[in-house]
Structures are given as C-alpha cells and as structure tokens.
CSV table of C-alpha atoms and ligand atoms in Angstrom, one decimal:
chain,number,residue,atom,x,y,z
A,9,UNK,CA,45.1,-41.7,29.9
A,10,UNK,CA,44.5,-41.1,33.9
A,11,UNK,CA,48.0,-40.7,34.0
A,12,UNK,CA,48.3,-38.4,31.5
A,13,UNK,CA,45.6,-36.2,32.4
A,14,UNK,CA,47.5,-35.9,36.4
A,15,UNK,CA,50.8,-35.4,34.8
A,16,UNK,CA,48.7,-32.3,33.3
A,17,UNK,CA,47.5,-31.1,36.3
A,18,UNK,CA,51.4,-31.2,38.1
A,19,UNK,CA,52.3,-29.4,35.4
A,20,UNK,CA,49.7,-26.8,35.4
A,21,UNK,CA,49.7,-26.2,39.3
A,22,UNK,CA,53.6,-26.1,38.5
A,23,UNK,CA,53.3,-23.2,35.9
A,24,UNK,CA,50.7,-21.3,38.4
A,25,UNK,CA,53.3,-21.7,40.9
A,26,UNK,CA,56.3,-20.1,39.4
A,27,UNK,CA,53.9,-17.7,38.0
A,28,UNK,CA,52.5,-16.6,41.0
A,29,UNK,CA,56.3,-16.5,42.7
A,30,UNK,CA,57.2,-14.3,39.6
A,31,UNK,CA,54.7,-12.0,40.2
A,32,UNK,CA,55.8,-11.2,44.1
A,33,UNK,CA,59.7,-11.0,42.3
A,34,UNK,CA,58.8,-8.6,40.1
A,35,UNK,CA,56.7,-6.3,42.2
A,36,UNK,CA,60.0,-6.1,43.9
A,37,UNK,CA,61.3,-3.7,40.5
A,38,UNK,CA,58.5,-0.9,41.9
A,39,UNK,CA,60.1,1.3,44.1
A,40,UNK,CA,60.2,-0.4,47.8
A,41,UNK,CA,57.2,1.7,49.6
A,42,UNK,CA,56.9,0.8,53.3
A,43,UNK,CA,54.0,-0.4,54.9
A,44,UNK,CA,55.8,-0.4,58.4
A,45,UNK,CA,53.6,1.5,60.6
A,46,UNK,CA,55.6,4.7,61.7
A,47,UNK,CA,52.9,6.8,63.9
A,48,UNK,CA,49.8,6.3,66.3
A,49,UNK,CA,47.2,5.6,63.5
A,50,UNK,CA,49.0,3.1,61.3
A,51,UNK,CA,50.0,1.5,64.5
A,52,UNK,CA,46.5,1.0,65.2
A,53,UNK,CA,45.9,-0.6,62.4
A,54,UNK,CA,48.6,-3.0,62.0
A,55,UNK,CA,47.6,-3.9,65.2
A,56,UNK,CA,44.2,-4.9,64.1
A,57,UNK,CA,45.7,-6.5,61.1
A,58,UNK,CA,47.7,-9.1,63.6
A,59,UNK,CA,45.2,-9.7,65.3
A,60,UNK,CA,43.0,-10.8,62.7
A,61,UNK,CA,45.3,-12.5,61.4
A,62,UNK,CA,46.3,-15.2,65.3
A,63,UNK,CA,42.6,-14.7,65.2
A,64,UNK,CA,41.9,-16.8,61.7
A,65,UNK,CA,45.2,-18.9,61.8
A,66,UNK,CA,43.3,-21.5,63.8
A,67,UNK,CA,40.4,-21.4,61.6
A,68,UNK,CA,42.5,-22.2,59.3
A,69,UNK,CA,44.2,-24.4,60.1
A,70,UNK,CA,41.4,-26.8,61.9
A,71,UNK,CA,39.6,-26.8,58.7
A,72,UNK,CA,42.6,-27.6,56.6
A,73,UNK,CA,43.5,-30.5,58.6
A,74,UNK,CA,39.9,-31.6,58.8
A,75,UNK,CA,40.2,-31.4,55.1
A,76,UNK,CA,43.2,-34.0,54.8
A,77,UNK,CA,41.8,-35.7,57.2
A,78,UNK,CA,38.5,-36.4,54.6
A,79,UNK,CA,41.1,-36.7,51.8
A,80,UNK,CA,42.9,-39.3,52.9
A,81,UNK,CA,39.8,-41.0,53.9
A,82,UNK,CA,38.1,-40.9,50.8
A,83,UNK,CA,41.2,-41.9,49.3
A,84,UNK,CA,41.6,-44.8,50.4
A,85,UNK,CA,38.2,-45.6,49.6
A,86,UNK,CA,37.2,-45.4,53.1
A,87,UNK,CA,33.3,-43.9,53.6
A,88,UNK,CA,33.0,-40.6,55.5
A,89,UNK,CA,30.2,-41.4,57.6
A,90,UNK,CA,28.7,-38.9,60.2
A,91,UNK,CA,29.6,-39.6,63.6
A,92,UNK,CA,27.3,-39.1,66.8
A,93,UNK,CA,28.6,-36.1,68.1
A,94,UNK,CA,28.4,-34.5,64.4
A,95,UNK,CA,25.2,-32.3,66.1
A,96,UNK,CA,28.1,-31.2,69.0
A,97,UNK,CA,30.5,-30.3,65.8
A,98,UNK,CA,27.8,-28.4,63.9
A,99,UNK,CA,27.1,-26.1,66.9
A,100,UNK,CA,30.3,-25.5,68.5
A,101,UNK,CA,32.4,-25.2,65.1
A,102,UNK,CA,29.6,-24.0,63.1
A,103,UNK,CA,27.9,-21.4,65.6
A,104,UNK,CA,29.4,-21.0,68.8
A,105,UNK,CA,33.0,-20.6,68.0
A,106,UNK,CA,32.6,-18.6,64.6
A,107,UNK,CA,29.9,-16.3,67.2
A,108,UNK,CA,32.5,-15.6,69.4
A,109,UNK,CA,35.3,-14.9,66.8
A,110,UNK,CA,33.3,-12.7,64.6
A,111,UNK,CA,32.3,-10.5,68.5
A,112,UNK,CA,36.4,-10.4,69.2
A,113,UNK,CA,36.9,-9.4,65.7
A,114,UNK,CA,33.9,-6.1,65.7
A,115,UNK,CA,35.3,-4.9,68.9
A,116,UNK,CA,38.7,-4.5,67.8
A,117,UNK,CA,37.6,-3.3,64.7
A,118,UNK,CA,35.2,-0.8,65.9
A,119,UNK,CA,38.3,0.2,69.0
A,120,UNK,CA,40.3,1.0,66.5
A,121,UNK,CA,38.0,3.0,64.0
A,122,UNK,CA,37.3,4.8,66.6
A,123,UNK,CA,41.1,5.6,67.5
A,124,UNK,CA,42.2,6.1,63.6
A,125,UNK,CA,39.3,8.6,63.4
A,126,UNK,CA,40.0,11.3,65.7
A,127,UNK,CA,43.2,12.3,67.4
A,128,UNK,CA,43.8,11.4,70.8
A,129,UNK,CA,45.0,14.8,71.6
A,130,UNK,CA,43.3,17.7,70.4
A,131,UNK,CA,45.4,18.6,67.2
A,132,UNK,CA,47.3,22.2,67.3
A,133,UNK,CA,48.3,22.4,63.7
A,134,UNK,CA,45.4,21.9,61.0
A,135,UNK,CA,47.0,21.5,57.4
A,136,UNK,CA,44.4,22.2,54.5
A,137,UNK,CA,44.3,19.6,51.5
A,138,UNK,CA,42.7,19.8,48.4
A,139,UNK,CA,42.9,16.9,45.9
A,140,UNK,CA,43.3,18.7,41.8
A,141,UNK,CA,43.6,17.3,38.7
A,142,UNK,CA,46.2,15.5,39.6
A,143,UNK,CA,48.2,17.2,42.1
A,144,UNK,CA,47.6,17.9,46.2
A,145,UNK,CA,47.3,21.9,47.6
A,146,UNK,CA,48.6,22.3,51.1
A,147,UNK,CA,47.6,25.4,52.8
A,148,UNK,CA,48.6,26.5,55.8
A,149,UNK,CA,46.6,29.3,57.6
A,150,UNK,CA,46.9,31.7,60.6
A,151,UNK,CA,44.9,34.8,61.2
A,152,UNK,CA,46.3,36.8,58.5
A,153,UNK,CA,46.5,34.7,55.3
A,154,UNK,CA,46.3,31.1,54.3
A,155,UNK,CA,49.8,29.9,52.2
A,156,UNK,CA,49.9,27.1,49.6
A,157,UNK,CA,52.3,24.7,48.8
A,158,UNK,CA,51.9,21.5,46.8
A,159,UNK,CA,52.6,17.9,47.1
A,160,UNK,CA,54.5,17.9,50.0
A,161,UNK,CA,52.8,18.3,53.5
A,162,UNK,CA,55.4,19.5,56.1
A,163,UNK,CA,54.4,18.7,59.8
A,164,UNK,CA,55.7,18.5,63.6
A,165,UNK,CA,56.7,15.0,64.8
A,166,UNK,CA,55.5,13.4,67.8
A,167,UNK,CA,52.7,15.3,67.8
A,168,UNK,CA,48.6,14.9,65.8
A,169,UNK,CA,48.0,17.5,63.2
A,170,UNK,CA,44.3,17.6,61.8
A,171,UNK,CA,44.3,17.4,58.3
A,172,UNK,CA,40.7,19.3,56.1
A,173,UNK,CA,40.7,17.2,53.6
A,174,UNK,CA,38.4,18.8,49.9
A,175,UNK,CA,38.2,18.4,46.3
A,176,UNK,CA,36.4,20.8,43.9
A,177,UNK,CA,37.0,18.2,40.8
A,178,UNK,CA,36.6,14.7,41.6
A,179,UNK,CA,36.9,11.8,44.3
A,180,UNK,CA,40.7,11.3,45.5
A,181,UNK,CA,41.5,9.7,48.3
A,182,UNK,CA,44.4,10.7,51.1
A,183,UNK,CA,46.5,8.1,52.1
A,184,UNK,CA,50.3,7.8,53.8
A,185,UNK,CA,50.8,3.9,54.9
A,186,UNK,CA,52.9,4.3,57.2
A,187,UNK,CA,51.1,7.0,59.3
A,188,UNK,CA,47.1,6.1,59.1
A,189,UNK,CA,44.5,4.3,56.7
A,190,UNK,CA,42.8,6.1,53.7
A,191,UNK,CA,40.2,9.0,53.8
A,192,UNK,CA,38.1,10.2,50.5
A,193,UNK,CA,37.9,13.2,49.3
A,194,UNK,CA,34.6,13.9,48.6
A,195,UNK,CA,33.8,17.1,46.1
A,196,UNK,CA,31.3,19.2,48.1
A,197,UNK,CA,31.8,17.3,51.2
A,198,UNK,CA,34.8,18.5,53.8
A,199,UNK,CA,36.0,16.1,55.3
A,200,UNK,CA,38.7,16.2,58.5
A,201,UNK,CA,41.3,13.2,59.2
A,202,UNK,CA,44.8,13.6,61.0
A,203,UNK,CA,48.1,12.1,61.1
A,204,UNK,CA,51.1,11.7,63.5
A,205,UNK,CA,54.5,10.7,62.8
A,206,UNK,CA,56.2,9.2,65.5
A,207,UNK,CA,59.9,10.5,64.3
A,208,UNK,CA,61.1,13.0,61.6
A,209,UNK,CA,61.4,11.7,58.3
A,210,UNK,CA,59.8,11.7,54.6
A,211,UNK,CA,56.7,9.4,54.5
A,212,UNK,CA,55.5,9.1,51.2
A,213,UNK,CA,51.8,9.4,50.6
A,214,UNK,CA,49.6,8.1,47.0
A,215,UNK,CA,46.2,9.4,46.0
A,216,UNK,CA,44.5,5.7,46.7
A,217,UNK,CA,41.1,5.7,44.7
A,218,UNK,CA,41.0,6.3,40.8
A,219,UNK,CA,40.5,9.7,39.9
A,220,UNK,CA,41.4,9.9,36.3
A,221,UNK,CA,44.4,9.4,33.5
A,222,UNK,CA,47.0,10.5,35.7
A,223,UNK,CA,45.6,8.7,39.0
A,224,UNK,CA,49.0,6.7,39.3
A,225,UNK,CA,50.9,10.0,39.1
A,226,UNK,CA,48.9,11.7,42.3
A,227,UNK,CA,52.2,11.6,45.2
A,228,UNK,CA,52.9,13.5,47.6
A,229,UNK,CA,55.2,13.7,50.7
A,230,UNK,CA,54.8,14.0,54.4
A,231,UNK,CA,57.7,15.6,55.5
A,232,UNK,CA,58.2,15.3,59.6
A,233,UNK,CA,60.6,18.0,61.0
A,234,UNK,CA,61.6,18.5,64.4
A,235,UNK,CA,59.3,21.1,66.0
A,236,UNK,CA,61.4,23.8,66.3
A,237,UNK,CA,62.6,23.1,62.5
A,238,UNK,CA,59.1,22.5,61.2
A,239,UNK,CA,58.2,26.2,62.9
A,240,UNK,CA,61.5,27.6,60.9
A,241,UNK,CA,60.1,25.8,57.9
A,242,UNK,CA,56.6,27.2,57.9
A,243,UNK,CA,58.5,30.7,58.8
A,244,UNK,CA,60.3,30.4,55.4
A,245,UNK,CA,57.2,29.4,54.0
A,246,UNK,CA,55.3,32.3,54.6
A,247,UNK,CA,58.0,34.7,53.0
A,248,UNK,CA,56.4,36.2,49.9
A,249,UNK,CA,59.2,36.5,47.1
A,250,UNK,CA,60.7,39.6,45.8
A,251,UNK,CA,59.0,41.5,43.7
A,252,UNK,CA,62.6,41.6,41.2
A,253,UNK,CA,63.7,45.5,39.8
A,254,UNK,CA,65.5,45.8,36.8
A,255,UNK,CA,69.0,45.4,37.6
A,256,UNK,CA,68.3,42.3,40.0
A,257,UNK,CA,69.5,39.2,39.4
A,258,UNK,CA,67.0,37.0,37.9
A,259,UNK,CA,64.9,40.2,36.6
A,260,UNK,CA,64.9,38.9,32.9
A,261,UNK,CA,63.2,35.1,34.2
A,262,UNK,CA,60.5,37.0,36.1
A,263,UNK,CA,59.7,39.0,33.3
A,264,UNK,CA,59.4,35.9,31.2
A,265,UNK,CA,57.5,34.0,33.7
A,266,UNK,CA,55.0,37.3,34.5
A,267,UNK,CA,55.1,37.9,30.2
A,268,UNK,CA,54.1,34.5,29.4
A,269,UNK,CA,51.0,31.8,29.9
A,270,UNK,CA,52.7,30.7,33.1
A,271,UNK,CA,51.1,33.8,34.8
A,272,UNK,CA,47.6,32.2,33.7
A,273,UNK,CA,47.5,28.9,36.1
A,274,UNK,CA,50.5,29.9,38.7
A,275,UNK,CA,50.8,31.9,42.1
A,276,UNK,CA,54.5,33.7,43.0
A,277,UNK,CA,53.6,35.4,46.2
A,278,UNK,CA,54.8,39.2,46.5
A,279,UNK,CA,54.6,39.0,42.2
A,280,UNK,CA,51.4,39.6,40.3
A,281,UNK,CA,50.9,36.0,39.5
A,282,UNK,CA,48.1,34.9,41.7
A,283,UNK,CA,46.3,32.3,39.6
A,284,UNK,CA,44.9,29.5,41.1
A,285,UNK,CA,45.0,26.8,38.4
A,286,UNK,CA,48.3,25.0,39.1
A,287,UNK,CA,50.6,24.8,42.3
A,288,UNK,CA,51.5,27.8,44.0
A,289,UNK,CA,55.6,28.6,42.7
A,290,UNK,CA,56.4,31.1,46.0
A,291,UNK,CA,58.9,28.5,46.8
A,292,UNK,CA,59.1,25.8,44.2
A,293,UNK,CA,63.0,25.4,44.1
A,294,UNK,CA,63.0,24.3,47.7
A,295,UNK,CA,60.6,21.1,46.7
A,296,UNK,CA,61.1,17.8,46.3
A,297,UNK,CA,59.9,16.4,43.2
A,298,UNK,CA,58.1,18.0,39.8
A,299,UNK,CA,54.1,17.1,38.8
A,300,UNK,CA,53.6,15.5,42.2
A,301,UNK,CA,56.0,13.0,42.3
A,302,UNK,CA,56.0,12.9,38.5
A,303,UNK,CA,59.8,14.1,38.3
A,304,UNK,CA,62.8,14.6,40.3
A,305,UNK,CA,63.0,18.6,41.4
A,306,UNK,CA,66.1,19.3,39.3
A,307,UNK,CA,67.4,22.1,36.4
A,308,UNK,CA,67.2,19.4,33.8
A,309,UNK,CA,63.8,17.6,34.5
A,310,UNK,CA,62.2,21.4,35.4
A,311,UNK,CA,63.3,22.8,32.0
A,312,UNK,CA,62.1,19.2,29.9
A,313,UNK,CA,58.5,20.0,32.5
A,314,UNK,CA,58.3,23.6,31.5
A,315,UNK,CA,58.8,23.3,27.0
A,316,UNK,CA,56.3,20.2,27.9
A,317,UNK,CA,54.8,18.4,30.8
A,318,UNK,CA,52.5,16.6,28.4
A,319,UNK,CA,55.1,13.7,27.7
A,320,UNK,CA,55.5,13.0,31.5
A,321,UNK,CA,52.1,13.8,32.6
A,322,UNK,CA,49.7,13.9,29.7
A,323,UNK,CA,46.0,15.0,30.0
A,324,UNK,CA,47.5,17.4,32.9
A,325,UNK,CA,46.6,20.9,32.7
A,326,UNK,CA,49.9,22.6,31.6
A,327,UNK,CA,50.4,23.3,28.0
A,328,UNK,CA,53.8,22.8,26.1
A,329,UNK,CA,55.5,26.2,26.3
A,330,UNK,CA,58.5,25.9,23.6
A,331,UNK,CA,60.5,28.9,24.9
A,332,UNK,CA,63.2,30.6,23.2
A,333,UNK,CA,66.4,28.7,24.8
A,334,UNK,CA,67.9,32.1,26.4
A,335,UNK,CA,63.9,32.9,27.9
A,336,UNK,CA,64.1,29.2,28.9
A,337,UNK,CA,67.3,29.5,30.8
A,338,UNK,CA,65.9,32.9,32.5
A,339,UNK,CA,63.1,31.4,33.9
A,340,UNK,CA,65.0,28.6,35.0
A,341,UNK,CA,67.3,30.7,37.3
A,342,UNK,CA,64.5,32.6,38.4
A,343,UNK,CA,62.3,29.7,39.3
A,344,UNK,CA,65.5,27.8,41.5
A,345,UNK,CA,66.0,31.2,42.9
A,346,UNK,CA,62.6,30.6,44.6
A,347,UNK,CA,63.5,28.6,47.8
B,3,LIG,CU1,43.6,11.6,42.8
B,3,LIG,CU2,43.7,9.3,42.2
C-alpha cells in the first residue's frame, strides 16, 4: 500500500516534470524575442537582475542544504534537536544576514531606478507616443508642424531620445526589452521615458499591460539608424504626398481612397484626408508591418486588410470595405506609391 502510494508520487512528479519541460519547448514555437539588453537602460537592468540573482544563490543554497541536511536526519529516525548556538543561528541567519542583503539589494535597486528613469545626457530628439485602440502614433515635431507615423518609432543610435508617452483611450504600457523596462500610459497623465540603442538595428517593442481584445496585437518597432541616415529618414518623413492631377499615375486610387470611408479615420499629408482616427497613411508603403504588427506590409496582406481587417484584427476600428476589384487594385497602387 505505502509502496503503491510512492510509486504514485514518482509518477506524478514525473508527469509535472515533462510537463513543465514541454512547456519551455513549446514557448520555443513563439517567435524568438530577445531579452539581450542592447542599450544603456536595459543594461541597467540586466545588471540588477544578476546581481539579485549571485545575491540569492547563497540563500539558496544554505537553506537547501540545511534542508537535506534535516531530511536525512529525520530519516533515519534521528531527532533534530536544537543545538546551543541555535540563538547565534537565529540572529545572524535570521536577522543580520537577511538585514544586510535586503540594504545591498535597495541600493542597487534604487541606483538603477534612478538611471532607467532619466537619461544620462540631456536627450536632443523627443519622439511623441500615444497608445490607441490598438495601435501606437509617433509624432515627430519641430517648430513648424508635428508628423505622425505609426507603429514604428525611428531613432538615432548611440545616442538618448526622450520619449512623451499619452493615451486618450485606456492604460497601455511602452515597453522594448532590449532597450529599457516598461512605462504606463496613463490616459490624462503625460508621462516622459527614453531609450538608447547602443547600435542600429530593429528592436521590437509590445504594449505590456492589458488594454483590451486586441492587447496581444499592440507591436511596434524601434528602428535605430545611423545618425546621418535617421536625419535622411525623418527628412523623407516630413514630405507631404502629391496632391495627384488627372492624368498622374495613381490618380484613379486617390480618388477611390479621398471618395470612400477611408477619408473618415485616415490622414495623407498634402491630400484632403486629415482624419485622425486611424494611422496617419503619408507614407504607409515604406512601413514595416500592417495593424501594428498584425500583418506583413505587403500587396497581398494590404488588399485582404483593406476588404476586411476584422478577421485579423477584430473589435479594431476599421470596417470591412468590399471594394470593386478594379477600385481595390487602384487604391492599392496608390497606397504602395506612398513611400
Ligand atoms: Cu495597449 Cu495592451
């Protein structure tokens, strides 16, 4: 009976076991994100982490051994009787070391809040972000005009940019691993933050705090450019398109695209679509991905977006648009035209 009952138990820690390991091996099927820290923040912060961590490993491990150590005692039916210099254990393990640990473990904690909060050099570049339902603005302003973009925040490496962080819907929150911890976006309540990027490259960035059906669909991109190419970027970026003539290329899709519902939600710089309800289109051929990270930016995937987003994003704010095919086609052109 006793044996059958420990047999059970093998067999059950066996099954949580492989169940547990089958878990980590399928997580593996989600696209690979990295956590490896890749600018000044996230540094911080995996710092932090590592230290924690050497910090507890003894902990650990002194009360796991002290652990077998009563096991095998009791065990072998030995009594565990307190010893003399039990007080000594009490106040050293109990108070004095813990004490100590816990003091290591606020400073650094507190050092490096500090550090992940504000930039160590006063930021040149601020970036606007606004958290929607479910997508991210970008907005880049000088003394003229403020430009949007969405999902994908473009930036300088090597140096901070500040980042004003706002939601006029509900609470999001910013976050790009590799680059620096999370930040809420609170509605009503600007917030700043910043980032850095030690090299170019594409970071890839999640809304981190549950904000609705589409939550999980909420990416976005931090693009790092050389400086000199990020300024050439931003350049581009401020170009307003053509306002098309009959006779241009492409004429017939803007017509469509001013003619339809799409004029309703969407903004094409230099066009007379400045709505304010979806992202800004000005140059929508030269991003990335479709629905914030919903879809891959190409003809196929926009066209299935456009007649309707609803099956790859639904609850978003887009209705289905069933175009005739040669309107559908128009607008296509005209909206990869728009780089
Ligand atoms: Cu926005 Cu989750």
């Amino acid at each position: 009976m006793v044996k059958g009952r420990a047999a059970r138990r093998w067999w059950c820690g066996g099954a949580l076991l492989v169940s547990v390991l089958a878990l980590l091996w399928l997580s593996g099927c989600a696209e690979v994100r990295s956590l490896q820290p890749q600018g000044l923040a996230a540094e911080r912060i995996a710092d932090l982490w590592w230290f924690q961590f050497f910090l507890a490993l003894p902990f650990f491990l002194a009360v796991v051994i002290l652990l077998l150590i009563a096991i095998r005692r009791h065990s072998r039916g030995g009594e565990v009787r307190p010893r003399n210099h039990g007080m000594t254990m009490i106040v050293w393990g109990g108070a004095i070391l813990p004490a100590l640990a816990m003091l290591a473990l606020m400073s650094h904690t507190i050092y490096t809040l500090v550090g992940v909060t504000e930039p160590a050099e006063r930021a040149e570049l601020t970036v606007e972000v606004q958290g929607k339902l479910w997508f991210w603005n970008i907005g880049y302003s000088n003394s003229d005009e403020t430009i949007f973009t969405a999902n994908e925040i473009h930036i300088p490496a090597g140096e901070p940019v500040a980042l004003a962080l706002s939601s006029d819907n509900v609470i999001h929150s910013f976050w790009v691993p590799e680059l620096n911890g999370k930040r809420d976006l609170i509605p009503g309540v600007p917030d700043g933050f910043w980032l850095q990027a030690n090299q170019p490259g594409t970071y890839h960035g999640q809304c981190a705090e549950f904000c609705g059906a589409q939550h999980a669909k909420m990416h976005f991109l931090v693009i790092a450019h050389e400086p000199e190419e990020f300024a050439q970027w931003l350049e581009q970026e401020r170009q307003p398109a053509r306002m098309l003539m009959e006779g241009d290329e492409n004429f017939r899709g803007q017509q469509v695209f001013l003619g339809s519902a799409c004029i309703g939600c969407h903004t094409i710089r230099g066009t007379d679509a400045s709505s304010t309800i979806g992202p800004d289109l000005t140059h929508i051929a030269s991003r990335q991905t479709l629905g914030a990270g919903t879809l891959r930016n190409v003809t196929g995937n926009l066209a299935a977006w456009i007649v309707d987003s609803q099956q790859f994003k639904p609850g978003n704010l887009m209705p289905p648009m069933p175009l005739p095919s040669e309107d559908l086609i128009a607008i296509l052109n005209y909206l990869q035209s728009l780089r």
